[in-house]
Short mmCIF file of C-alpha atoms (C1' of nucleotides) in Angstrom, two decimals:
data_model
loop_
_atom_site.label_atom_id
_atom_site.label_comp_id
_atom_site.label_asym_id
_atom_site.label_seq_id
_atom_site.Cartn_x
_atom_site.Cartn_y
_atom_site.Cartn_z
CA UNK A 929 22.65 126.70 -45.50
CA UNK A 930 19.09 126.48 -44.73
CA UNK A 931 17.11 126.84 -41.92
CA UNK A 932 13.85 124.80 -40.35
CA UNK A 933 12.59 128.19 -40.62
CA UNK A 934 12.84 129.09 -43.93
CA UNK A 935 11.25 125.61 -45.65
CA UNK A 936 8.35 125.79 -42.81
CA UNK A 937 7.62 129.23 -43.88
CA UNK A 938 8.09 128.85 -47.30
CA UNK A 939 5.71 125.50 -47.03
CA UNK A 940 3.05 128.10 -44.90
CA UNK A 941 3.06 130.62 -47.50
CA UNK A 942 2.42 128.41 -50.21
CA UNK A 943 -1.08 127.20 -48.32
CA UNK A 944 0.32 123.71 -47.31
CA UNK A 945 -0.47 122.51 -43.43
CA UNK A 946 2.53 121.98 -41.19
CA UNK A 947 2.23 118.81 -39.96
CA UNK A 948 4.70 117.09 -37.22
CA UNK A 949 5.51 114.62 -39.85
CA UNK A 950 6.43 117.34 -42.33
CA UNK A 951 8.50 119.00 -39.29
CA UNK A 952 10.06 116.01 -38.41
CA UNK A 953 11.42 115.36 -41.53
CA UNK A 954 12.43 118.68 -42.89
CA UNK A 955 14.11 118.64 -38.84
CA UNK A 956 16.37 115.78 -40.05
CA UNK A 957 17.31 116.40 -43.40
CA UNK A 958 18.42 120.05 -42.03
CA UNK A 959 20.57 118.17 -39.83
CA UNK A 960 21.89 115.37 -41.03
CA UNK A 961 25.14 115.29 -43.33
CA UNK A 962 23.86 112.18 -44.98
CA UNK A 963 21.95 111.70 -48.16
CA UNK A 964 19.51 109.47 -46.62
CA UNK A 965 17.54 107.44 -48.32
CA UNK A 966 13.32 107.54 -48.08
CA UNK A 967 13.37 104.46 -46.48
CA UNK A 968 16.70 105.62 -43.85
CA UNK A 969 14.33 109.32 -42.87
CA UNK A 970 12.08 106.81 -42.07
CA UNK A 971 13.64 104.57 -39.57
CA UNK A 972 15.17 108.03 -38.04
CA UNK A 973 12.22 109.77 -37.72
CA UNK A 974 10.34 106.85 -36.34
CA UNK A 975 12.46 106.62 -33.46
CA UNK A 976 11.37 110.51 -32.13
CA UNK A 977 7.40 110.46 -34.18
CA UNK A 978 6.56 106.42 -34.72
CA UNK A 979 3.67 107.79 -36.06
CA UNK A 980 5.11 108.84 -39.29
CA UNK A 981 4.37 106.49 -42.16
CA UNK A 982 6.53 105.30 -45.27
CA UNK A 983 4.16 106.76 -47.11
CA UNK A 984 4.09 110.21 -46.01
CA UNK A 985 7.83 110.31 -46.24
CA UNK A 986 7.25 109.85 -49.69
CA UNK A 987 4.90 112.01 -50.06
CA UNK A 988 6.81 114.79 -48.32
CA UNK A 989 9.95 114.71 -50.11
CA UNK A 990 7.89 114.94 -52.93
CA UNK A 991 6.82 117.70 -51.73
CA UNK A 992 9.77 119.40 -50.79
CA UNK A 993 11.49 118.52 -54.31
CA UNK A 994 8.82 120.19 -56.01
CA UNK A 995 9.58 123.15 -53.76
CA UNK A 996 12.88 122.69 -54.34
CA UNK A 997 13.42 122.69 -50.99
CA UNK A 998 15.42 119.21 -51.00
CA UNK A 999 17.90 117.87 -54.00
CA UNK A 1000 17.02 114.73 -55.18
CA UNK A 1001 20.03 112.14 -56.80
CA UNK A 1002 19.03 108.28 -57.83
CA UNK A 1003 21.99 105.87 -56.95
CA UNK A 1004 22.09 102.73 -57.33
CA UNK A 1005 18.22 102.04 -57.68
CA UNK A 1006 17.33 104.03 -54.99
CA UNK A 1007 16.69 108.24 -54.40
CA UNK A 1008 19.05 110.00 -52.20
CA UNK A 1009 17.86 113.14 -50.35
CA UNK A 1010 19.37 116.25 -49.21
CA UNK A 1011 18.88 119.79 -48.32
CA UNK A 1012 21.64 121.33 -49.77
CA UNK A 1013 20.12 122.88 -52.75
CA UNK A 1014 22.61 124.82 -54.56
CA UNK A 1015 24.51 123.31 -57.05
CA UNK A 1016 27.48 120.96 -56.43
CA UNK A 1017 29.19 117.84 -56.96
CA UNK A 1018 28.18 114.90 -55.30
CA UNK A 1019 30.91 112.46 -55.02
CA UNK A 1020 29.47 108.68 -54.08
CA UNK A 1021 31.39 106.31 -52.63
CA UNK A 1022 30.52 102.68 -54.38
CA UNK A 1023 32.11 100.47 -51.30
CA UNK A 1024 29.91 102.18 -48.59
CA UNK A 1025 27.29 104.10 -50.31
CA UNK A 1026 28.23 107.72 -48.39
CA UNK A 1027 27.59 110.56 -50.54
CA UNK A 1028 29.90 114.13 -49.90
CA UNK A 1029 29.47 117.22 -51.71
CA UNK A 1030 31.76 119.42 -52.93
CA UNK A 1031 31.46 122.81 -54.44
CA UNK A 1032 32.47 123.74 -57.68
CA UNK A 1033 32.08 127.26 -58.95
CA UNK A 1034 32.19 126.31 -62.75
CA UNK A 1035 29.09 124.21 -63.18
CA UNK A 1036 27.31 127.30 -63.87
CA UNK A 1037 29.30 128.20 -66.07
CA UNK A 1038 28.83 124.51 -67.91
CA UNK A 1039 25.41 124.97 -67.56
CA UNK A 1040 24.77 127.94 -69.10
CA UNK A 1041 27.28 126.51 -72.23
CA UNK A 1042 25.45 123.07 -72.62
CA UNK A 1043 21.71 124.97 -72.34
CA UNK A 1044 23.30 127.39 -74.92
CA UNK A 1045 24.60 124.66 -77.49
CA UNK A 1046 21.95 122.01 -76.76
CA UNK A 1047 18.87 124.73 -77.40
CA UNK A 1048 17.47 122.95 -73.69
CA UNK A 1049 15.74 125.38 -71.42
CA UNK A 1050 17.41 123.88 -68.13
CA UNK A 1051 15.92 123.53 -64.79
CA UNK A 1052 18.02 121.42 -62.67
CA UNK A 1053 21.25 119.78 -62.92
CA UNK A 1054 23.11 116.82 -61.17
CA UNK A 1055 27.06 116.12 -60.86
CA UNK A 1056 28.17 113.00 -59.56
CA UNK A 1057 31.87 111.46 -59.19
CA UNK A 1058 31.38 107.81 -58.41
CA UNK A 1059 34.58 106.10 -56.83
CA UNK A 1060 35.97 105.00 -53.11
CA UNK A 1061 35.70 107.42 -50.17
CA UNK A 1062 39.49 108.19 -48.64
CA UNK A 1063 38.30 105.52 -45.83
CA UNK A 1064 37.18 102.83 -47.72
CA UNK A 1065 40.45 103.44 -49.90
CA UNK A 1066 42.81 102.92 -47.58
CA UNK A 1067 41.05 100.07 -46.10
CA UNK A 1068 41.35 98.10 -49.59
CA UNK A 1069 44.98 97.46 -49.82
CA UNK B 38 33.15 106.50 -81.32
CA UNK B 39 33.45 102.82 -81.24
CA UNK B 40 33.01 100.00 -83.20
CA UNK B 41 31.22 96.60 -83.03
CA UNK B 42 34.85 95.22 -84.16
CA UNK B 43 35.98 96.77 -81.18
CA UNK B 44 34.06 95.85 -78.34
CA UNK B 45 33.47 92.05 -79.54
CA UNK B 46 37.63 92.26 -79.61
CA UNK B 47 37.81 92.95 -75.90
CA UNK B 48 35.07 90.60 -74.66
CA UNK B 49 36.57 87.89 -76.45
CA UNK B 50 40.09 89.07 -75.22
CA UNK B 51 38.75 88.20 -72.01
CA UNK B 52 37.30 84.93 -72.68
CA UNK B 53 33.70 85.99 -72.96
CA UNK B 54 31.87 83.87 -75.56
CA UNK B 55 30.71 85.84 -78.50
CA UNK B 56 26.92 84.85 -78.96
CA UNK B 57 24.22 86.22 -80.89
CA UNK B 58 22.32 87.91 -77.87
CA UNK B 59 25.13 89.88 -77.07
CA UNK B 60 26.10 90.56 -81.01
CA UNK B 61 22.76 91.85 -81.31
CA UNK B 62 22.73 94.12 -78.21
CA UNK B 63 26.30 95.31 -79.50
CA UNK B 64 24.92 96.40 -82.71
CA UNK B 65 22.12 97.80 -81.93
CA UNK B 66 23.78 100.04 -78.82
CA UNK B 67 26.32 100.83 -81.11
CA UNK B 68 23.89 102.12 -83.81
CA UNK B 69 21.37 104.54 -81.97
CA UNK B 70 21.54 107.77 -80.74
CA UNK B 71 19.24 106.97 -78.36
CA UNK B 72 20.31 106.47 -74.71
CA UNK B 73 17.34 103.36 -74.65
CA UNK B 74 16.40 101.28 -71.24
CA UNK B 75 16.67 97.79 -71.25
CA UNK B 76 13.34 97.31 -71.85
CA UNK B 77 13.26 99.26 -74.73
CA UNK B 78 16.70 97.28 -75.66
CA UNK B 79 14.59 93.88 -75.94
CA UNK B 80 11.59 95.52 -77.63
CA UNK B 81 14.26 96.59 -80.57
CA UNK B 82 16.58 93.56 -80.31
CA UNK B 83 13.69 91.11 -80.40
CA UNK B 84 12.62 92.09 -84.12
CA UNK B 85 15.38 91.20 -85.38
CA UNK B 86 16.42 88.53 -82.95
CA UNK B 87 13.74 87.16 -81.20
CA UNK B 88 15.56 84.48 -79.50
CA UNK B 89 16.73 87.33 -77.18
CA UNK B 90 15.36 86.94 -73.55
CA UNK B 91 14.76 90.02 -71.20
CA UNK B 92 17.05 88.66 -68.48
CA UNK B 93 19.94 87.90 -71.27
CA UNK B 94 19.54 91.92 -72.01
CA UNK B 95 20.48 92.92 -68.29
CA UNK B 96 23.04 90.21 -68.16
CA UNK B 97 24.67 91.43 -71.06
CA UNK B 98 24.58 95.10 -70.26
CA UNK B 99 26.10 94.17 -66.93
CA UNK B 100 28.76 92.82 -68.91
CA UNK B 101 29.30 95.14 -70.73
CA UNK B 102 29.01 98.08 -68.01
CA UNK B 103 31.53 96.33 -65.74
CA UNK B 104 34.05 96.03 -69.10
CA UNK B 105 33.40 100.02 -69.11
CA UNK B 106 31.69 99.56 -72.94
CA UNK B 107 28.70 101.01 -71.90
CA UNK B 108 27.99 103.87 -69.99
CA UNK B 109 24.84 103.85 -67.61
CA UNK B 110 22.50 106.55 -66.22
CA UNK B 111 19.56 106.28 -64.05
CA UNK B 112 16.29 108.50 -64.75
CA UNK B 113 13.53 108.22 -63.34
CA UNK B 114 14.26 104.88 -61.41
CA UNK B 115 15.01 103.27 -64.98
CA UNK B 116 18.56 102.82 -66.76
CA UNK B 117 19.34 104.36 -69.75
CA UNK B 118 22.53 102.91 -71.70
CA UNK B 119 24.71 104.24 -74.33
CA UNK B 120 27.91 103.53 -75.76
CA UNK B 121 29.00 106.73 -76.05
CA UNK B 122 31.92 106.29 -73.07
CA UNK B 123 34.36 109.31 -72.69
CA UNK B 124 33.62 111.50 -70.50
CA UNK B 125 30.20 114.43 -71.51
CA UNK B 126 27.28 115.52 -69.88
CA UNK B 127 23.49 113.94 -70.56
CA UNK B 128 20.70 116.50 -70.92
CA UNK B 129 17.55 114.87 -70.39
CA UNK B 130 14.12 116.22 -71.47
CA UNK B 131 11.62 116.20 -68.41
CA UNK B 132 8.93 115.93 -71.01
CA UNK B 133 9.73 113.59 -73.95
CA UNK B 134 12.79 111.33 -71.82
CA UNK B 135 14.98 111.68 -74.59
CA UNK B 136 18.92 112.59 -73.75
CA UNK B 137 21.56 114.27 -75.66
CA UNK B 138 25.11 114.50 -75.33
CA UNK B 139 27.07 116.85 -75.15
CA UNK B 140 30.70 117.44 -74.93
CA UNK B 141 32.66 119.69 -72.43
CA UNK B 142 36.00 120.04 -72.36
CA UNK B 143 36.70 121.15 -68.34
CA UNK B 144 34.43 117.79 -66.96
CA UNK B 145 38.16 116.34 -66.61
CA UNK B 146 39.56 119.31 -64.84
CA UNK B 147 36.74 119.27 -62.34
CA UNK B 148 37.25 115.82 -61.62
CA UNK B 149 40.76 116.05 -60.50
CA UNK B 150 39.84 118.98 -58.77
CA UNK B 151 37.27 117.34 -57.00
CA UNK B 152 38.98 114.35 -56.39
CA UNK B 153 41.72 116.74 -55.01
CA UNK B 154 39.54 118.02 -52.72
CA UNK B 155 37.84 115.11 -51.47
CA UNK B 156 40.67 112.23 -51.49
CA UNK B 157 38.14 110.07 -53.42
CA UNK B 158 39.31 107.99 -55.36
CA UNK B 159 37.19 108.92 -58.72
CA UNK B 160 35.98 106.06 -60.83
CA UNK B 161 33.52 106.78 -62.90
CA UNK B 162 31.36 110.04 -63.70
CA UNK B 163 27.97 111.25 -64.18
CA UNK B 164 27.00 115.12 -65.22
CA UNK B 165 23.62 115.38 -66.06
CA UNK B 166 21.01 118.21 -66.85
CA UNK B 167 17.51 117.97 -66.94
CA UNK B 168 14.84 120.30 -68.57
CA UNK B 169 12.53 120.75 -71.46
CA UNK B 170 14.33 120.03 -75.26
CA UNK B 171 14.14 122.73 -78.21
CA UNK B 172 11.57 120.57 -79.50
CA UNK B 173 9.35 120.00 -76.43
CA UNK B 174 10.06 124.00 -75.35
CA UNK B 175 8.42 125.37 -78.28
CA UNK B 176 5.21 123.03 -78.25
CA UNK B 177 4.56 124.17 -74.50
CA UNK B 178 3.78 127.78 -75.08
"C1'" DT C 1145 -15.36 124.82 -30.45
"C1'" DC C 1146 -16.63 123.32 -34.85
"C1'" DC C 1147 -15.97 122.53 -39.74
"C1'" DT C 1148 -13.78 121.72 -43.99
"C1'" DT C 1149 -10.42 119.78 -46.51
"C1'" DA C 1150 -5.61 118.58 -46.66
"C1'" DT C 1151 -3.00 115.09 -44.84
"C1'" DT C 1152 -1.94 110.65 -42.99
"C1'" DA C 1153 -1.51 105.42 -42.08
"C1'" DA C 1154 -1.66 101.12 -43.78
"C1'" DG C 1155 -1.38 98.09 -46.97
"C1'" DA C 1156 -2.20 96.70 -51.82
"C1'" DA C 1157 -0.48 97.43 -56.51
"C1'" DT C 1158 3.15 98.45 -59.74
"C1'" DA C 1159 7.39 98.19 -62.21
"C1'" DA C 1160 12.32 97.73 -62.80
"C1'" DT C 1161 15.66 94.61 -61.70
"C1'" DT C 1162 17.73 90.42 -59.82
"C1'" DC C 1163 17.68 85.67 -58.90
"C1'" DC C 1164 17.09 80.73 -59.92
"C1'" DT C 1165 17.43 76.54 -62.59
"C1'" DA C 1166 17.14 73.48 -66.30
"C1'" DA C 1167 18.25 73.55 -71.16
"C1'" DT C 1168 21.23 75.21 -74.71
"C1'" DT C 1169 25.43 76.30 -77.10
"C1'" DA C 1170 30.23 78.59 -78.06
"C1'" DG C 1171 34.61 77.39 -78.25
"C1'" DT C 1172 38.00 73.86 -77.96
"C1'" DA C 1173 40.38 69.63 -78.50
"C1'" DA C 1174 40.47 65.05 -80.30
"C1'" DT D 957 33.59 66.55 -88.01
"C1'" DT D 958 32.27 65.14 -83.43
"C1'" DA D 959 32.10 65.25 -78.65
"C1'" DC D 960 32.78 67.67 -74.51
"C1'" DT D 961 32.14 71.10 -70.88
"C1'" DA D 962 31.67 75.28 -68.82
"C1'" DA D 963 29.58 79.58 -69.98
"C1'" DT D 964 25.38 81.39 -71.35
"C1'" DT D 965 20.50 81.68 -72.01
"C1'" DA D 966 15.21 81.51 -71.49
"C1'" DG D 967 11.60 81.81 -68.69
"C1'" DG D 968 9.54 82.81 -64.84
"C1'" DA D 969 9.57 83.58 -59.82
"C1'" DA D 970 11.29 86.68 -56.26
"C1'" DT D 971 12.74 91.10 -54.71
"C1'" DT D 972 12.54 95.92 -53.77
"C1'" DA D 973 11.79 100.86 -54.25
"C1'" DT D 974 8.05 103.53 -55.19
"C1'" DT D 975 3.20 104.79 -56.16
"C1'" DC D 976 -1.58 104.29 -55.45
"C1'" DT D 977 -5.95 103.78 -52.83
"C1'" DT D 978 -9.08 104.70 -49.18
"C1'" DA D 979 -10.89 105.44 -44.81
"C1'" DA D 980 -9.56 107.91 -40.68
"C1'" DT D 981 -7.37 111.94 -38.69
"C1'" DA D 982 -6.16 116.61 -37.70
"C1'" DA D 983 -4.45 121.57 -39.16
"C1'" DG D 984 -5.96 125.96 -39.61
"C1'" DG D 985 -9.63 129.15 -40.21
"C1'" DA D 986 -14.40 130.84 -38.86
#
DNA sequence: TCCTTATTAAGAATAATTCCTAATTAGTAA
DNA sequence: TTACTAATTAGGAATTATTCTTAATAAGGA
């Protein structure tokens, strides 16, 4: 798990400013259990810093997915965020949109396989499982 | 691998109406290796076809993705179809946006697992890697 | 405290996708 | 073959997530 700590000093040594907007949002996605959404980090992090534009939230996660600081999945026509960078399954729930993840200890293992019979070099990777979450399951019959 | 015969058989089964737009999308999905957007769909399609409307294209691969006859992926906030439907894993070039399949035998086993895990209810799947392909790997050094 | 330059806010621009509606046509039955 | 009707289509407008642009602001160093 990763701190604040760790992706504000990581930003710092790396020559980039640390902003309250940049706090703000790194503060959230440390904390949060969603996979929120650009547009959900903003309504949360308006309610504590109003003065943090759509915009910048962009422009952070950007920011932190270059750093690989924050994993990036698209669903559904829109990016997903979260900080829990090492590799896992995300399982999606298509009736309420919630994202879990689960760990898996063979994807490396896949990885390394596919790079090795696909001649890719590979730099990131993304598991989903699409399907209904145990709540919205048992709410359906 | 399926065939045209194949898929036309099940939308009529279902009382779809066989028409040319959707004959042509068929065919040409069928044909490729590529994994193209639907843009890139009506650009081909229309050559041939040119009857075939850009709105007709996303109708029809809705169709066709709810029937489970096409499999969809999203890159880089665009969809990329293929009719390659059992279960593999997409590599996708960060440089060229071309994807490969390839096949892996334990994707199955980590789904139950996962599902197992989870108490999702797992309907579809999506294992992805992303890097640089053997051809754009050797033109970058 | 001041200065430089990265960063931000705000909104305009873009691009993929969905929506809307009148016109067309596939499949069916006479 | 012809006529019918409900499904499908073409075309363009609307929507929506994201990116871009620019002037104003502020972080961090001197």
């Amino acid at each position: 798990m990763q701190q604040i700590e760790q992706i504000v000093a990581s930003l710092r040594d790396e020559g980039f400013r640390i902003t309250p907007q940049r706090m703000a949002i790194v503060d959230y996605l440390i904390k949060t259990e969603d996979h929120p959404s650009a547009d959900l980090i903003h309504k949360v992090v308006r309610k504590r810093y109003p003065m943090v534009s759509l915009s910048t939230v962009y422009k952070t996660l950007d920011l932190l997915r270059e750093k690989k600081l924050v994993n990036e999945i698209e669903v559904e026509g829109e990016a997903r965020f979260d900080a829990h960078t090492d590799e896992h399954i995300n399982l999606v729930c298509m009736k309420c949109g919630k994202i879990d993840d689960v760990d898996e200890e063979s994807l490396k293992e896949i990885q390394v396989k596919a790079s090795k019979k696909s001649k890719y070099l590979i730099l990131k990777s993304n598991f989903e499982l699409h399907g209904y979450c145990g709540n919205c399951k048992s709410k359906m019959k």
